[in-house]
Amino acid sequence: MLDDQAMAQQWIIRVQGKEYGPVDIETLYEWKTEGRLLPANEARRADSDLWTTAADIPNLFDVGEAVPTSARRLTEPPREARRSFGAILIEAFRIYRKGFPQFLGLALIVAAPSICAQLANSMLDTSPDAELDFRTVIAAAFGLCMLLLSLAAWPVFVAGIQILTAELSAGREASLFKFFPHILKFWPRVAMLCIFVYGVFFLLTVFAFGIAAMIIAGGSSLFVPLLALALLGVQVWMFGRFFINVLFWQQFAVLADAEPANALRQSKELARSGRDLPWFQRPLWRGILIASIWFAFVLVLQIGAEWHTIQQYFHELTTTRDPQALLQKITETQRAHGFDLFSFSLNVLQRILQPLLGIAFVLLYFESKAASGMDSSRREIDTSA
């Protein structure tokens, strides 16, 4: 039986570029009965700009409902012809190039405050004998405010990447200005998940540093380093397991409109799906490979930006015998480093290219759902029936 909430909603259907509606759920049910509406027809609520499919309209289609073979026309390739990993990466670059102004705008929402904070911090005098004057206090407060603003903008960036990529991958035009109000609707949910997901990763990282401190403090004792290595193995296992479980949390929270608990649960299910496929075609390993490529790229940028400083650290480490003197020299090197234009430019480049990671995961999400059977195939119907 149709619920009251679904009855009160107005929907718009789009078939071959032509829109019909808005109509209520009863009219949609009549169209479905007449064979004029199939699960994969594009649909959206009248009060929303985000297109989905008729299969997602509550209580309209049963999960196992059959569709006549004569009415089907698959627009996604069959499983054996699905895109390879390289094709997903190529498609990600294509979508990024096609929607570059929109993705750049999203990146700047997060990067602009962060860059301002970095510039403000570079103006501060961090030497021990520096005086705490009004200018220093203002610069420090401004840098802190910009950092908080950048963190607050991160959920907007996450939700925006999902929505823009979904629209562009379907061949539709996507305007950041048009979708921005809809993107903001996801802020509370995405912010809550960001606090949980990144908070757990932060605690696991702190745990790793604690283990490293145990190894250093172990001295001549053999038991402490062995215990620390055992704990480090457990920490690596926990880190990897949690990473797998939250592989697709962003996509389910935004594109599937799932509540936080359901988004995490469905992310775990999708990440562990595809066990009947070769390992290199499974969502888990493809997701790990995408993340590894991005982290390797970021690492190269970081090493390139800090190469001169790394050389100085290595020189001090190999020439200084006294640990206290070594720490003092490293601290002096950090203070004398100052503002580095080359490092700053590489950091900006990383922020501009960061949407590529989100785009690739959205494409992997669509591909994985189709392969695992969690998403129905897209079909079009003959409206003249």
CSV table of N, CA, C and O in Angstrom, one decimal, residues 157-213:
chain,number,residue,atom,x,y,z
A,157,PHE,N,32.1,20.3,-0.4
A,157,PHE,CA,33.0,19.7,-1.4
A,157,PHE,C,32.7,18.3,-1.7
A,157,PHE,O,32.5,17.9,-2.9
A,158,VAL,N,32.5,17.5,-0.7
A,158,VAL,CA,32.2,16.1,-0.8
A,158,VAL,C,30.9,15.8,-1.5
A,158,VAL,O,30.8,15.1,-2.5
A,159,ALA,N,29.8,16.5,-1.0
A,159,ALA,CA,28.5,16.3,-1.7
A,159,ALA,C,28.5,16.9,-3.1
A,159,ALA,O,27.9,16.3,-4.0
A,160,GLY,N,29.2,18.0,-3.3
A,160,GLY,CA,29.2,18.6,-4.7
A,160,GLY,C,29.8,17.7,-5.7
A,160,GLY,O,29.4,17.6,-6.8
A,161,ILE,N,30.9,17.0,-5.3
A,161,ILE,CA,31.6,16.1,-6.2
A,161,ILE,C,30.7,15.0,-6.6
A,161,ILE,O,30.6,14.6,-7.8
A,162,GLN,N,29.9,14.4,-5.7
A,162,GLN,CA,29.0,13.3,-6.0
A,162,GLN,C,28.0,13.7,-7.0
A,162,GLN,O,27.7,13.1,-8.0
A,163,ILE,N,27.3,14.9,-6.7
A,163,ILE,CA,26.2,15.3,-7.6
A,163,ILE,C,26.6,15.7,-9.0
A,163,ILE,O,26.1,15.3,-10.0
A,164,LEU,N,27.7,16.5,-9.0
A,164,LEU,CA,28.2,17.0,-10.3
A,164,LEU,C,28.7,15.8,-11.2
A,164,LEU,O,28.4,15.8,-12.4
A,165,THR,N,29.4,14.9,-10.6
A,165,THR,CA,29.9,13.7,-11.3
A,165,THR,C,28.7,12.9,-11.8
A,165,THR,O,28.7,12.4,-13.0
A,166,ALA,N,27.7,12.7,-11.0
A,166,ALA,CA,26.5,11.9,-11.4
A,166,ALA,C,25.8,12.5,-12.6
A,166,ALA,O,25.4,11.8,-13.6
A,167,GLU,N,25.7,13.8,-12.6
A,167,GLU,CA,25.0,14.5,-13.7
A,167,GLU,C,25.9,14.5,-15.0
A,167,GLU,O,25.4,14.2,-16.1
A,168,LEU,N,27.2,14.8,-14.9
A,168,LEU,CA,28.1,14.8,-16.0
A,168,LEU,C,28.3,13.4,-16.6
A,168,LEU,O,28.3,13.3,-17.8
A,169,SER,N,28.3,12.4,-15.8
A,169,SER,CA,28.5,11.0,-16.3
A,169,SER,C,27.3,10.6,-17.1
A,169,SER,O,27.4,9.7,-17.9
A,170,ALA,N,26.1,11.1,-16.8
A,170,ALA,CA,24.9,10.8,-17.5
A,170,ALA,C,24.7,11.6,-18.7
A,170,ALA,O,23.7,11.5,-19.4
A,171,GLY,N,25.7,12.5,-19.0
A,171,GLY,CA,25.6,13.3,-20.2
A,171,GLY,C,24.7,14.6,-20.1
A,171,GLY,O,24.4,15.2,-21.1
A,172,ARG,N,24.4,14.9,-18.8
A,172,ARG,CA,23.6,16.1,-18.6
A,172,ARG,C,24.5,17.3,-18.2
A,172,ARG,O,25.6,17.1,-17.7
A,173,GLU,N,24.1,18.5,-18.5
A,173,GLU,CA,24.8,19.7,-18.1
A,173,GLU,C,24.6,19.9,-16.6
A,173,GLU,O,23.5,19.7,-16.0
A,174,ALA,N,25.7,20.3,-15.9
A,174,ALA,CA,25.7,20.5,-14.5
A,174,ALA,C,26.2,21.9,-14.1
A,174,ALA,O,27.4,22.2,-14.4
A,175,SER,N,25.4,22.7,-13.5
A,175,SER,CA,25.8,24.0,-13.1
A,175,SER,C,25.9,24.0,-11.6
A,175,SER,O,25.0,23.6,-10.8
A,176,LEU,N,27.1,24.4,-11.1
A,176,LEU,CA,27.3,24.5,-9.6
A,176,LEU,C,26.3,25.4,-9.0
A,176,LEU,O,25.8,25.1,-7.9
A,177,PHE,N,26.1,26.5,-9.6
A,177,PHE,CA,25.1,27.5,-9.0
A,177,PHE,C,23.7,26.9,-8.9
A,177,PHE,O,23.0,27.1,-7.9
A,178,LYS,N,23.3,26.1,-9.9
A,178,LYS,CA,22.0,25.5,-9.9
A,178,LYS,C,21.9,24.5,-8.8
A,178,LYS,O,20.8,24.4,-8.1
A,179,PHE,N,22.9,23.7,-8.6
A,179,PHE,CA,22.8,22.6,-7.7
A,179,PHE,C,23.3,22.9,-6.3
A,179,PHE,O,23.1,22.1,-5.4
A,180,PHE,N,23.8,24.1,-6.1
A,180,PHE,CA,24.4,24.5,-4.8
A,180,PHE,C,23.3,24.4,-3.7
A,180,PHE,O,23.7,23.9,-2.6
A,181,PRO,N,22.1,24.9,-3.8
A,181,PRO,CA,21.1,24.7,-2.7
A,181,PRO,C,20.9,23.3,-2.4
A,181,PRO,O,20.7,22.9,-1.2
A,182,HIS,N,20.8,22.4,-3.4
A,182,HIS,CA,20.6,21.0,-3.1
A,182,HIS,C,21.9,20.4,-2.4
A,182,HIS,O,21.7,19.5,-1.6
A,183,ILE,N,23.0,20.8,-2.8
A,183,ILE,CA,24.3,20.3,-2.2
A,183,ILE,C,24.3,20.7,-0.7
A,183,ILE,O,24.7,19.9,0.1
A,184,LEU,N,23.8,21.9,-0.4
A,184,LEU,CA,23.8,22.3,1.0
A,184,LEU,C,22.9,21.4,1.9
A,184,LEU,O,23.1,21.3,3.1
A,185,LYS,N,21.9,20.8,1.3
A,185,LYS,CA,21.0,20.0,2.1
A,185,LYS,C,21.7,18.8,2.7
A,185,LYS,O,21.2,18.2,3.7
A,186,PHE,N,22.7,18.4,2.0
A,186,PHE,CA,23.5,17.2,2.5
A,186,PHE,C,24.5,17.6,3.6
A,186,PHE,O,25.2,16.6,4.1
A,187,TRP,N,24.7,18.8,3.9
A,187,TRP,CA,25.8,19.2,4.8
A,187,TRP,C,25.7,18.6,6.1
A,187,TRP,O,26.7,18.0,6.6
A,188,PRO,N,24.5,18.6,6.8
A,188,PRO,CA,24.5,18.0,8.2
A,188,PRO,C,24.9,16.5,8.2
A,188,PRO,O,25.7,16.0,9.0
A,189,ARG,N,24.4,15.7,7.2
A,189,ARG,CA,24.7,14.3,7.1
A,189,ARG,C,26.1,14.0,6.8
A,189,ARG,O,26.8,13.2,7.5
A,190,VAL,N,26.6,14.7,5.8
A,190,VAL,CA,28.0,14.5,5.4
A,190,VAL,C,29.0,15.0,6.5
A,190,VAL,O,30.0,14.3,6.7
A,191,ALA,N,28.7,16.1,7.2
A,191,ALA,CA,29.5,16.6,8.2
A,191,ALA,C,29.6,15.6,9.4
A,191,ALA,O,30.6,15.3,9.9
A,192,MET,N,28.4,15.0,9.7
A,192,MET,CA,28.4,14.0,10.8
A,192,MET,C,29.3,12.8,10.4
A,192,MET,O,30.1,12.2,11.2
A,193,LEU,N,29.2,12.3,9.2
A,193,LEU,CA,30.0,11.2,8.7
A,193,LEU,C,31.4,11.5,8.6
A,193,LEU,O,32.3,10.7,8.9
A,194,CYS,N,31.7,12.8,8.2
A,194,CYS,CA,33.1,13.2,8.2
A,194,CYS,C,33.8,13.1,9.6
A,194,CYS,O,34.9,12.7,9.7
A,195,ILE,N,33.0,13.6,10.6
A,195,ILE,CA,33.6,13.6,12.0
A,195,ILE,C,33.8,12.2,12.4
A,195,ILE,O,34.9,11.9,13.0
A,196,PHE,N,32.9,11.3,12.1
A,196,PHE,CA,33.1,9.9,12.5
A,196,PHE,C,34.3,9.2,11.7
A,196,PHE,O,35.2,8.6,12.3
A,197,VAL,N,34.2,9.3,10.4
A,197,VAL,CA,35.2,8.6,9.6
A,197,VAL,C,36.6,9.1,9.8
A,197,VAL,O,37.5,8.4,10.1
A,198,TYR,N,36.8,10.4,9.6
A,198,TYR,CA,38.1,11.0,9.8
A,198,TYR,C,38.6,11.0,11.2
A,198,TYR,O,39.8,10.9,11.5
A,199,GLY,N,37.6,11.0,12.1
A,199,GLY,CA,38.0,10.9,13.6
A,199,GLY,C,38.6,9.6,13.9
A,199,GLY,O,39.6,9.5,14.6
A,200,VAL,N,38.0,8.5,13.3
A,200,VAL,CA,38.5,7.1,13.6
A,200,VAL,C,39.9,7.0,12.9
A,200,VAL,O,40.8,6.5,13.5
A,201,PHE,N,40.1,7.5,11.7
A,201,PHE,CA,41.4,7.5,11.1
A,201,PHE,C,42.4,8.3,11.9
A,201,PHE,O,43.6,7.8,12.0
A,202,PHE,N,42.0,9.4,12.4
A,202,PHE,CA,42.9,10.2,13.3
A,202,PHE,C,43.3,9.4,14.5
A,202,PHE,O,44.5,9.4,14.9
A,203,LEU,N,42.4,8.8,15.2
A,203,LEU,CA,42.7,8.0,16.4
A,203,LEU,C,43.6,6.8,16.1
A,203,LEU,O,44.6,6.5,16.8
A,204,LEU,N,43.4,6.2,14.9
A,204,LEU,CA,44.3,5.1,14.5
A,204,LEU,C,45.7,5.6,14.2
A,204,LEU,O,46.7,4.9,14.5
A,205,THR,N,45.8,6.8,13.7
A,205,THR,CA,47.1,7.3,13.4
A,205,THR,C,47.8,7.7,14.7
A,205,THR,O,49.0,7.5,14.8
A,206,VAL,N,47.1,8.3,15.6
A,206,VAL,CA,47.7,8.6,16.9
A,206,VAL,C,48.2,7.3,17.6
A,206,VAL,O,49.2,7.3,18.3
A,207,PHE,N,47.4,6.3,17.5
A,207,PHE,CA,47.7,5.0,18.1
A,207,PHE,C,49.1,4.5,17.5
A,207,PHE,O,49.9,4.0,18.2
A,208,ALA,N,49.3,4.7,16.2
A,208,ALA,CA,50.5,4.3,15.5
A,208,ALA,C,51.7,5.1,16.1
A,208,ALA,O,52.8,4.5,16.3
A,209,PHE,N,51.5,6.4,16.2
A,209,PHE,CA,52.6,7.2,16.8
A,209,PHE,C,52.9,6.8,18.2
A,209,PHE,O,54.1,6.8,18.7
A,210,GLY,N,51.9,6.4,19.0
A,210,GLY,CA,52.1,5.9,20.3
A,210,GLY,C,52.9,4.6,20.3
A,210,GLY,O,53.8,4.4,21.2
A,211,ILE,N,52.7,3.7,19.4
A,211,ILE,CA,53.4,2.5,19.3
A,211,ILE,C,54.9,2.8,18.9
A,211,ILE,O,55.8,2.2,19.5
A,212,ALA,N,55.1,3.8,18.0
A,212,ALA,CA,56.5,4.2,17.7
A,212,ALA,C,57.2,4.7,18.9
A,212,ALA,O,58.4,4.5,19.1
A,213,ALA,N,56.5,5.5,19.7
A,213,ALA,CA,57.1,6.0,20.9
A,213,ALA,C,57.5,4.9,21.9
A,213,ALA,O,58.5,4.9,22.6
